[in-house]
PDB file of C-alpha atoms in Angstrom:
ATOM      1  CA  MET A   1     176.693 105.694 136.948  1.00 46.00           C
ATOM      2  CA  THR A   2     173.341 106.136 135.177  1.00 47.00           C
ATOM      3  CA  ALA A   3     172.242 109.726 134.704  1.00 51.00           C
ATOM      4  CA  PRO A   4     169.065 110.475 136.666  1.00 48.00           C
ATOM      5  CA  PHE A   5     165.830 111.175 134.858  1.00 49.00           C
ATOM      6  CA  PRO A   6     164.553 114.764 135.110  1.00 52.00           C
ATOM      7  CA  PRO A   7     162.107 114.123 138.011  1.00 46.00           C
ATOM      8  CA  ALA A   8     164.907 112.601 140.071  1.00 46.00           C
ATOM      9  CA  SER A   9     167.156 115.546 139.249  1.00 47.00           C
ATOM     10  CA  LEU A  10     164.445 117.989 140.293  1.00 45.00           C
ATOM     11  CA  ALA A  11     163.826 116.058 143.484  1.00 46.00           C
ATOM     12  CA  ALA A  12     167.512 116.006 144.363  1.00 50.00           C
ATOM     13  CA  SER A  13     167.932 119.721 143.790  1.00 50.00           C
ATOM     14  CA  SER A  14     164.751 120.760 145.598  1.00 51.00           C
ATOM     15  CA  GLY A  15     164.744 118.384 148.555  1.00 60.00           C
ATOM     16  CA  LEU A  16     161.430 116.865 147.420  1.00 56.00           C
ATOM     17  CA  ASP A  17     160.732 113.195 146.825  1.00 53.00           C
ATOM     18  CA  VAL A  18     160.110 112.093 143.231  1.00 45.00           C
ATOM     19  CA  THR A  19     156.304 112.075 143.585  1.00 48.00           C
ATOM     20  CA  GLN A  20     156.328 115.649 144.873  1.00 52.00           C
ATOM     21  CA  ALA A  21     158.728 116.676 142.114  1.00 46.00           C
ATOM     22  CA  LEU A  22     156.445 115.229 139.453  1.00 43.00           C
ATOM     23  CA  ALA A  23     153.479 117.092 140.927  1.00 50.00           C
ATOM     24  CA  LEU A  24     155.488 120.322 140.944  1.00 51.00           C
ATOM     25  CA  ARG A  25     156.483 119.852 137.310  1.00 50.00           C
ATOM     26  CA  GLY A  26     152.861 119.253 136.314  1.00 57.00           C
ATOM     27  CA  PRO A  27     151.347 116.695 133.925  1.00 74.00           C
ATOM     28  CA  THR A  28     153.732 115.316 131.333  1.00 90.00           C
ATOM     29  CA  PRO A  29     152.316 115.082 127.793  1.00 95.00           C
ATOM     30  CA  LEU A  30     151.790 111.675 126.275  1.00 97.00           C
ATOM     31  CA  ILE A  31     153.901 111.066 123.176  1.00 98.00           C
ATOM     32  CA  LEU A  32     152.381 109.850 119.908  1.00 98.00           C
ATOM     33  CA  ALA A  33     154.996 108.493 117.466  1.00 98.00           C
ATOM     34  CA  LEU A  34     154.219 108.974 113.772  1.00 98.00           C
ATOM     35  CA  PRO A  35     156.108 107.497 110.798  1.00 97.00           C
ATOM     36  CA  LYS A  36     157.884 109.719 108.312  1.00 94.00           C
ATOM     37  CA  GLY A  37     157.173 109.396 104.619  1.00 90.00           C
ATOM     38  CA  ARG A  38     154.133 108.142 102.726  1.00 89.00           C
ATOM     39  CA  ILE A  39     152.107 107.065 105.746  1.00 93.00           C
ATOM     40  CA  LEU A  40     152.469 110.465 107.408  1.00 94.00           C
ATOM     41  CA  SER A  41     150.288 112.072 104.747  1.00 92.00           C
ATOM     42  CA  GLU A  42     147.678 109.342 105.185  1.00 94.00           C
ATOM     43  CA  CYS A  43     147.712 109.977 108.945  1.00 95.00           C
ATOM     44  CA  GLY A  44     146.605 113.599 108.512  1.00 94.00           C
ATOM     45  CA  PRO A  45     142.853 113.063 107.967  1.00 95.00           C
ATOM     46  CA  LEU A  46     142.757 110.385 110.662  1.00 97.00           C
ATOM     47  CA  LEU A  47     144.424 112.667 113.204  1.00 97.00           C
ATOM     48  CA  ALA A  48     141.968 115.434 112.335  1.00 96.00           C
ATOM     49  CA  ARG A  49     138.979 113.139 112.889  1.00 97.00           C
ATOM     50  CA  ALA A  50     140.507 112.110 116.230  1.00 97.00           C
ATOM     51  CA  GLY A  51     140.720 115.791 117.212  1.00 97.00           C
ATOM     52  CA  ILE A  52     144.513 115.984 117.025  1.00 97.00           C
ATOM     53  CA  VAL A  53     145.981 119.096 115.386  1.00 97.00           C
ATOM     54  CA  PRO A  54     149.806 119.068 115.477  1.00 97.00           C
ATOM     55  CA  ALA A  55     151.949 122.129 114.783  1.00 96.00           C
ATOM     56  CA  PRO A  56     151.786 122.842 111.024  1.00 93.00           C
ATOM     57  CA  ASP A  57     155.390 121.844 110.317  1.00 94.00           C
ATOM     58  CA  TYR A  58     154.902 118.279 111.580  1.00 94.00           C
ATOM     59  CA  ALA A  59     154.132 117.213 107.997  1.00 92.00           C
ATOM     60  CA  ASP A  60     157.019 119.195 106.474  1.00 92.00           C
ATOM     61  CA  GLU A  61     159.723 116.657 105.641  1.00 84.00           C
ATOM     62  CA  ASP A  62     162.227 119.518 105.413  1.00 87.00           C
ATOM     63  CA  SER A  63     161.584 120.630 108.991  1.00 90.00           C
ATOM     64  CA  ARG A  64     164.476 119.804 111.285  1.00 91.00           C
ATOM     65  CA  ARG A  65     162.171 119.652 114.269  1.00 94.00           C
ATOM     66  CA  LEU A  66     161.167 116.121 115.282  1.00 95.00           C
ATOM     67  CA  ARG A  67     158.875 116.773 118.263  1.00 96.00           C
ATOM     68  CA  PHE A  68     155.755 118.878 117.845  1.00 97.00           C
ATOM     69  CA  PRO A  69     153.094 120.204 120.218  1.00 97.00           C
ATOM     70  CA  THR A  70     149.418 119.690 119.393  1.00 97.00           C
ATOM     71  CA  ASN A  71     146.193 121.500 120.183  1.00 97.00           C
ATOM     72  CA  ASN A  72     146.026 119.291 123.283  1.00 96.00           C
ATOM     73  CA  PRO A  73     148.623 120.286 125.928  1.00 95.00           C
ATOM     74  CA  LEU A  74     148.659 116.691 127.153  1.00 96.00           C
ATOM     75  CA  LEU A  75     149.739 115.232 123.793  1.00 97.00           C
ATOM     76  CA  ASP A  76     152.882 115.796 121.702  1.00 98.00           C
ATOM     77  CA  VAL A  77     153.763 114.035 118.472  1.00 98.00           C
ATOM     78  CA  VAL A  78     157.195 112.876 117.340  1.00 98.00           C
ATOM     79  CA  ARG A  79     158.153 112.037 113.757  1.00 97.00           C
ATOM     80  CA  VAL A  80     160.498 109.055 113.332  1.00 97.00           C
ATOM     81  CA  ARG A  81     161.522 106.495 110.710  1.00 96.00           C
ATOM     82  CA  PRO A  82     158.716 103.974 110.067  1.00 95.00           C
ATOM     83  CA  PHE A  83     160.947 101.117 111.238  1.00 95.00           C
ATOM     84  CA  ASP A  84     161.598 102.933 114.535  1.00 97.00           C
ATOM     85  CA  VAL A  85     158.018 103.631 115.649  1.00 98.00           C
ATOM     86  CA  ALA A  86     157.580 100.244 117.336  1.00 98.00           C
ATOM     87  CA  THR A  87     160.947 100.583 119.097  1.00 98.00           C
ATOM     88  CA  PHE A  88     160.055 104.007 120.506  1.00 98.00           C
ATOM     89  CA  VAL A  89     156.781 102.603 121.844  1.00 98.00           C
ATOM     90  CA  ALA A  90     158.236  99.295 123.086  1.00 98.00           C
ATOM     91  CA  PHE A  91     160.862 101.036 125.214  1.00 97.00           C
ATOM     92  CA  GLY A  92     158.470 103.690 126.523  1.00 96.00           C
ATOM     93  CA  ALA A  93     159.950 106.700 124.734  1.00 97.00           C
ATOM     94  CA  ALA A  94     156.506 107.088 123.141  1.00 98.00           C
ATOM     95  CA  HIS A  95     153.254 105.938 124.719  1.00 98.00           C
ATOM     96  CA  ILE A  96     151.235 105.552 121.507  1.00 98.00           C
ATOM     97  CA  GLY A  97     152.179 105.130 117.857  1.00 98.00           C
ATOM     98  CA  ILE A  98     150.999 104.473 114.329  1.00 98.00           C
ATOM     99  CA  CYS A  99     152.975 101.597 112.886  1.00 97.00           C
ATOM    100  CA  GLY A 100     152.886  99.275 109.881  1.00 97.00           C
ATOM    101  CA  ALA A 101     152.017  95.653 110.544  1.00 98.00           C
ATOM    102  CA  ASP A 102     155.242  94.710 108.710  1.00 98.00           C
ATOM    103  CA  VAL A 103     157.289  96.341 111.468  1.00 98.00           C
ATOM    104  CA  LEU A 104     155.260  94.601 114.170  1.00 98.00           C
ATOM    105  CA  LEU A 105     155.781  91.240 112.447  1.00 98.00           C
ATOM    106  CA  GLU A 106     159.512  91.853 112.104  1.00 98.00           C
ATOM    107  CA  PHE A 107     160.234  92.899 115.689  1.00 97.00           C
ATOM    108  CA  ASP A 108     157.387  91.165 117.569  1.00 96.00           C
ATOM    109  CA  TYR A 109     157.941  93.275 120.699  1.00 97.00           C
ATOM    110  CA  PRO A 110     156.046  91.823 123.691  1.00 97.00           C
ATOM    111  CA  GLN A 111     155.844  95.335 125.193  1.00 98.00           C
ATOM    112  CA  VAL A 112     153.676  96.544 122.287  1.00 98.00           C
ATOM    113  CA  TYR A 113     149.892  96.116 122.125  1.00 98.00           C
ATOM    114  CA  ALA A 114     148.083  96.832 118.837  1.00 98.00           C
ATOM    115  CA  PRO A 115     144.419  97.456 119.694  1.00 98.00           C
ATOM    116  CA  GLN A 116     143.252  98.830 116.345  1.00 98.00           C
ATOM    117  CA  ASP A 117     143.777  98.307 112.625  1.00 98.00           C
ATOM    118  CA  LEU A 118     143.626 101.808 111.133  1.00 98.00           C
ATOM    119  CA  GLY A 119     143.122 100.631 107.559  1.00 96.00           C
ATOM    120  CA  ILE A 120     145.690 103.036 106.073  1.00 97.00           C
ATOM    121  CA  GLY A 121     149.055 102.386 104.438  1.00 95.00           C
ATOM    122  CA  LYS A 122     147.863  99.298 102.595  1.00 96.00           C
ATOM    123  CA  CYS A 123     150.636  97.217 101.024  1.00 97.00           C
ATOM    124  CA  ARG A 124     152.138  93.747 101.409  1.00 98.00           C
ATOM    125  CA  VAL A 125     155.328  91.899 102.298  1.00 98.00           C
ATOM    126  CA  SER A 126     156.145  89.773  99.273  1.00 98.00           C
ATOM    127  CA  VAL A 127     158.713  87.501  97.697  1.00 97.00           C
ATOM    128  CA  ALA A 128     160.039  88.604  94.292  1.00 97.00           C
ATOM    129  CA  GLU A 129     162.576  87.221  91.849  1.00 96.00           C
ATOM    130  CA  PRO A 130     163.877  87.914  88.338  1.00 95.00           C
ATOM    131  CA  ARG A 131     161.280  87.514  85.620  1.00 94.00           C
ATOM    132  CA  GLU A 132     163.572  85.092  83.746  1.00 93.00           C
ATOM    133  CA  THR A 133     163.761  82.560  86.594  1.00 89.00           C
ATOM    134  CA  ALA A 134     160.261  82.870  88.049  1.00 89.00           C
ATOM    135  CA  GLY A 135     158.422  79.559  87.894  1.00 83.00           C
ATOM    136  CA  THR A 136     161.408  77.595  86.576  1.00 86.00           C
ATOM    137  CA  ASP A 137     162.033  75.683  89.801  1.00 83.00           C
ATOM    138  CA  ASP A 138     159.966  73.967  92.488  1.00 84.00           C
ATOM    139  CA  PRO A 139     160.509  75.717  95.863  1.00 84.00           C
ATOM    140  CA  SER A 140     159.241  72.654  97.731  1.00 83.00           C
ATOM    141  CA  ARG A 141     162.480  70.904  96.725  1.00 88.00           C
ATOM    142  CA  TRP A 142     164.747  73.588  98.147  1.00 91.00           C
ATOM    143  CA  SER A 143     166.796  73.003 101.295  1.00 94.00           C
ATOM    144  CA  GLN A 144     168.213  76.520 101.404  1.00 95.00           C
ATOM    145  CA  VAL A 145     167.923  79.834  99.619  1.00 95.00           C
ATOM    146  CA  ARG A 146     169.691  83.188  99.773  1.00 96.00           C
ATOM    147  CA  VAL A 147     167.361  86.140 100.289  1.00 97.00           C
ATOM    148  CA  ALA A 148     168.032  89.886 100.362  1.00 98.00           C
ATOM    149  CA  THR A 149     165.686  91.805 102.636  1.00 98.00           C
ATOM    150  CA  LYS A 150     165.256  94.401 105.345  1.00 97.00           C
ATOM    151  CA  TYR A 151     162.972  91.880 107.090  1.00 98.00           C
ATOM    152  CA  PRO A 152     165.384  89.135 108.226  1.00 98.00           C
ATOM    153  CA  ASN A 153     163.070  87.732 110.899  1.00 98.00           C
ATOM    154  CA  ILE A 154     160.026  87.589 108.623  1.00 98.00           C
ATOM    155  CA  ALA A 155     162.071  85.954 105.856  1.00 98.00           C
ATOM    156  CA  ARG A 156     163.640  83.346 108.142  1.00 97.00           C
ATOM    157  CA  ARG A 157     160.304  82.432 109.747  1.00 97.00           C
ATOM    158  CA  HIS A 158     158.597  82.209 106.368  1.00 97.00           C
ATOM    159  CA  TYR A 159     161.109  79.778 104.906  1.00 96.00           C
ATOM    160  CA  ALA A 160     161.688  77.879 108.153  1.00 96.00           C
ATOM    161  CA  SER A 161     157.961  77.019 108.186  1.00 95.00           C
ATOM    162  CA  ARG A 162     158.637  75.187 104.896  1.00 94.00           C
ATOM    163  CA  GLY A 163     161.774  73.466 106.109  1.00 95.00           C
ATOM    164  CA  ILE A 164     164.027  75.765 104.085  1.00 96.00           C
ATOM    165  CA  HIS A 165     167.081  77.471 105.549  1.00 96.00           C
ATOM    166  CA  ALA A 166     167.126  81.139 104.503  1.00 96.00           C
ATOM    167  CA  GLU A 167     170.567  82.710 104.227  1.00 97.00           C
ATOM    168  CA  VAL A 168     169.641  86.349 104.724  1.00 97.00           C
ATOM    169  CA  VAL A 169     171.529  89.260 103.202  1.00 97.00           C
ATOM    170  CA  HIS A 170     170.347  92.213 105.295  1.00 97.00           C
ATOM    171  CA  LEU A 171     169.898  95.346 103.174  1.00 96.00           C
ATOM    172  CA  ASN A 172     168.145  98.593 104.058  1.00 93.00           C
ATOM    173  CA  GLY A 173     167.362  99.660 100.496  1.00 90.00           C
ATOM    174  CA  ALA A 174     167.861  99.018  96.777  1.00 93.00           C
ATOM    175  CA  MET A 175     166.690  95.436  97.286  1.00 93.00           C
ATOM    176  CA  GLU A 176     165.625  95.253  93.646  1.00 95.00           C
ATOM    177  CA  LEU A 177     169.271  95.412  92.511  1.00 96.00           C
ATOM    178  CA  ALA A 178     170.367  92.367  94.491  1.00 96.00           C
ATOM    179  CA  PRO A 179     169.256  89.458  92.243  1.00 96.00           C
ATOM    180  CA  GLY A 180     170.568  91.050  89.038  1.00 94.00           C
ATOM    181  CA  LEU A 181     173.975  91.607  90.623  1.00 95.00           C
ATOM    182  CA  GLY A 182     174.233  88.019  91.857  1.00 94.00           C
ATOM    183  CA  LEU A 183     173.816  88.863  95.511  1.00 95.00           C
ATOM    184  CA  CYS A 184     170.841  86.572  96.007  1.00 95.00           C
ATOM    185  CA  ARG A 185     168.158  84.603  94.227  1.00 92.00           C
ATOM    186  CA  LEU A 186     165.112  86.202  95.867  1.00 96.00           C
ATOM    187  CA  ILE A 187     164.125  89.324  97.727  1.00 98.00           C
ATOM    188  CA  VAL A 188     161.525  89.834 100.446  1.00 98.00           C
ATOM    189  CA  ASP A 189     160.314  93.412 100.407  1.00 97.00           C
ATOM    190  CA  LEU A 190     157.380  95.747 100.941  1.00 96.00           C
ATOM    191  CA  VAL A 191     155.279  96.088  97.794  1.00 96.00           C
ATOM    192  CA  GLN A 192     152.546  98.620  97.121  1.00 93.00           C
ATOM    193  CA  THR A 193     151.937  98.771  93.366  1.00 93.00           C
ATOM    194  CA  GLY A 194     154.732  96.528  92.075  1.00 94.00           C
ATOM    195  CA  SER A 195     155.974  99.231  89.689  1.00 95.00           C
ATOM    196  CA  THR A 196     159.488  99.309  91.183  1.00 94.00           C
ATOM    197  CA  LEU A 197     159.775  95.526  90.846  1.00 96.00           C
ATOM    198  CA  LYS A 198     158.640  95.688  87.227  1.00 95.00           C
ATOM    199  CA  ALA A 199     161.075  98.502  86.408  1.00 96.00           C
ATOM    200  CA  ASN A 200     163.931  96.335  87.684  1.00 95.00           C
ATOM    201  CA  GLY A 201     162.979  93.113  85.928  1.00 96.00           C
ATOM    202  CA  LEU A 202     161.425  91.400  88.952  1.00 96.00           C
ATOM    203  CA  VAL A 203     158.048  89.765  89.476  1.00 96.00           C
ATOM    204  CA  GLU A 204     156.110  89.217  92.680  1.00 96.00           C
ATOM    205  CA  THR A 205     155.816  85.463  93.226  1.00 95.00           C
ATOM    206  CA  GLU A 206     154.319  85.172  96.692  1.00 95.00           C
ATOM    207  CA  VAL A 207     152.597  87.333  99.296  1.00 97.00           C
ATOM    208  CA  ILE A 208     153.807  86.632 102.834  1.00 98.00           C
ATOM    209  CA  ALA A 209     151.555  89.138 104.635  1.00 98.00           C
ATOM    210  CA  GLU A 210     149.037  91.850 103.855  1.00 97.00           C
ATOM    211  CA  VAL A 211     149.983  95.065 105.648  1.00 98.00           C
ATOM    212  CA  THR A 212     148.049  98.020 107.052  1.00 98.00           C
ATOM    213  CA  SER A 213     148.988 100.552 109.717  1.00 98.00           C
ATOM    214  CA  ARG A 214     147.971  99.841 113.315  1.00 98.00           C
ATOM    215  CA  LEU A 215     147.463 101.948 116.395  1.00 98.00           C
ATOM    216  CA  ILE A 216     149.950 100.661 118.966  1.00 98.00           C
ATOM    217  CA  VAL A 217     150.448 101.403 122.652  1.00 98.00           C
ATOM    218  CA  ASN A 218     153.035 100.603 125.282  1.00 98.00           C
ATOM    219  CA  ARG A 219     151.603  97.894 127.574  1.00 98.00           C
ATOM    220  CA  THR A 220     153.096  99.401 130.725  1.00 97.00           C
ATOM    221  CA  ALA A 221     151.695 102.830 129.882  1.00 97.00           C
ATOM    222  CA  LEU A 222     148.281 101.265 129.332  1.00 97.00           C
ATOM    223  CA  LYS A 223     148.466  99.650 132.784  1.00 97.00           C
ATOM    224  CA  THR A 224     149.745 102.727 134.617  1.00 96.00           C
ATOM    225  CA  GLN A 225     147.663 105.315 132.738  1.00 96.00           C
ATOM    226  CA  PRO A 226     144.593 103.347 131.648  1.00 97.00           C
ATOM    227  CA  GLU A 227     142.211 106.299 131.526  1.00 97.00           C
ATOM    228  CA  ALA A 228     144.486 108.539 129.433  1.00 96.00           C
ATOM    229  CA  ILE A 229     145.666 105.825 127.029  1.00 97.00           C
ATOM    230  CA  GLY A 230     142.213 104.246 126.856  1.00 97.00           C
ATOM    231  CA  ALA A 231     140.686 107.608 125.953  1.00 97.00           C
ATOM    232  CA  TRP A 232     143.024 107.984 122.958  1.00 97.00           C
ATOM    233  CA  ILE A 233     142.286 104.436 121.803  1.00 98.00           C
ATOM    234  CA  ALA A 234     138.575 105.279 121.947  1.00 98.00           C
ATOM    235  CA  ARG A 235     139.104 108.498 119.974  1.00 97.00           C
ATOM    236  CA  PHE A 236     140.962 106.698 117.190  1.00 98.00           C
ATOM    237  CA  ARG A 237     138.264 104.015 117.040  1.00 97.00           C
ATOM    238  CA  ALA A 238     135.580 106.706 116.837  1.00 97.00           C
ATOM    239  CA  ALA A 239     137.546 108.410 114.059  1.00 97.00           C
ATOM    240  CA  LEU A 240     137.237 105.245 111.953  1.00 96.00           C
ATOM    241  CA  GLU A 241     133.471 105.051 112.234  1.00 91.00           C
ATOM    242  CA  PRO A 242     131.424 106.171 109.187  1.00 86.00           C
ATOM    243  CA  ALA A 243     130.307 109.787 109.407  1.00 71.00           C
TER     244      ALA A 243
END
């Protein structure tokens, strides 16, 4: 048996229907999902320009709290792994999010709408290989290749478009070690400056996609709460306009 959601529980215990229970509980805050790590610091000025002031510890990576109130009682923020932002929004756990285009390309959730490029978190999804082997072979002659990546769908689509079967080794980190240890020939990874590739004897040989962070919303939330969600989209767009 599925556990009831809180409004249903309140309705059952109070004798009210769900609509009445929701009214009794009052407005529920919208949830804005933010990515942990590097992008979180870049989000700060943007949030401020959009009029969003989260609790001070939202940017403290050592804080054990993951959900934070803001200066607006109808908006809370949650801090999650960058790869999880789109999933939280797609399944309705968060109504709005800030998410890298790499994650959107990888998961391609139909429930997620990305109305605005925020222009932060600039990087790229690229192919890299050992410096010693780069340029020594013609990829157009390949029929298959082994690739280590945390982006299996992006990698498979990229090589399938060229008629190449990609055997994907799915890793969540330390991709740069894989070619040198014989795990694969190539890696597909997120690159910002290329310094980590260089330090591990790899060179970037191809850019699959340029990446920036996007404002994303849950499509159902946008349909059921168009005024509230639309107002936040407008505020983020206004925040991007020159002062």
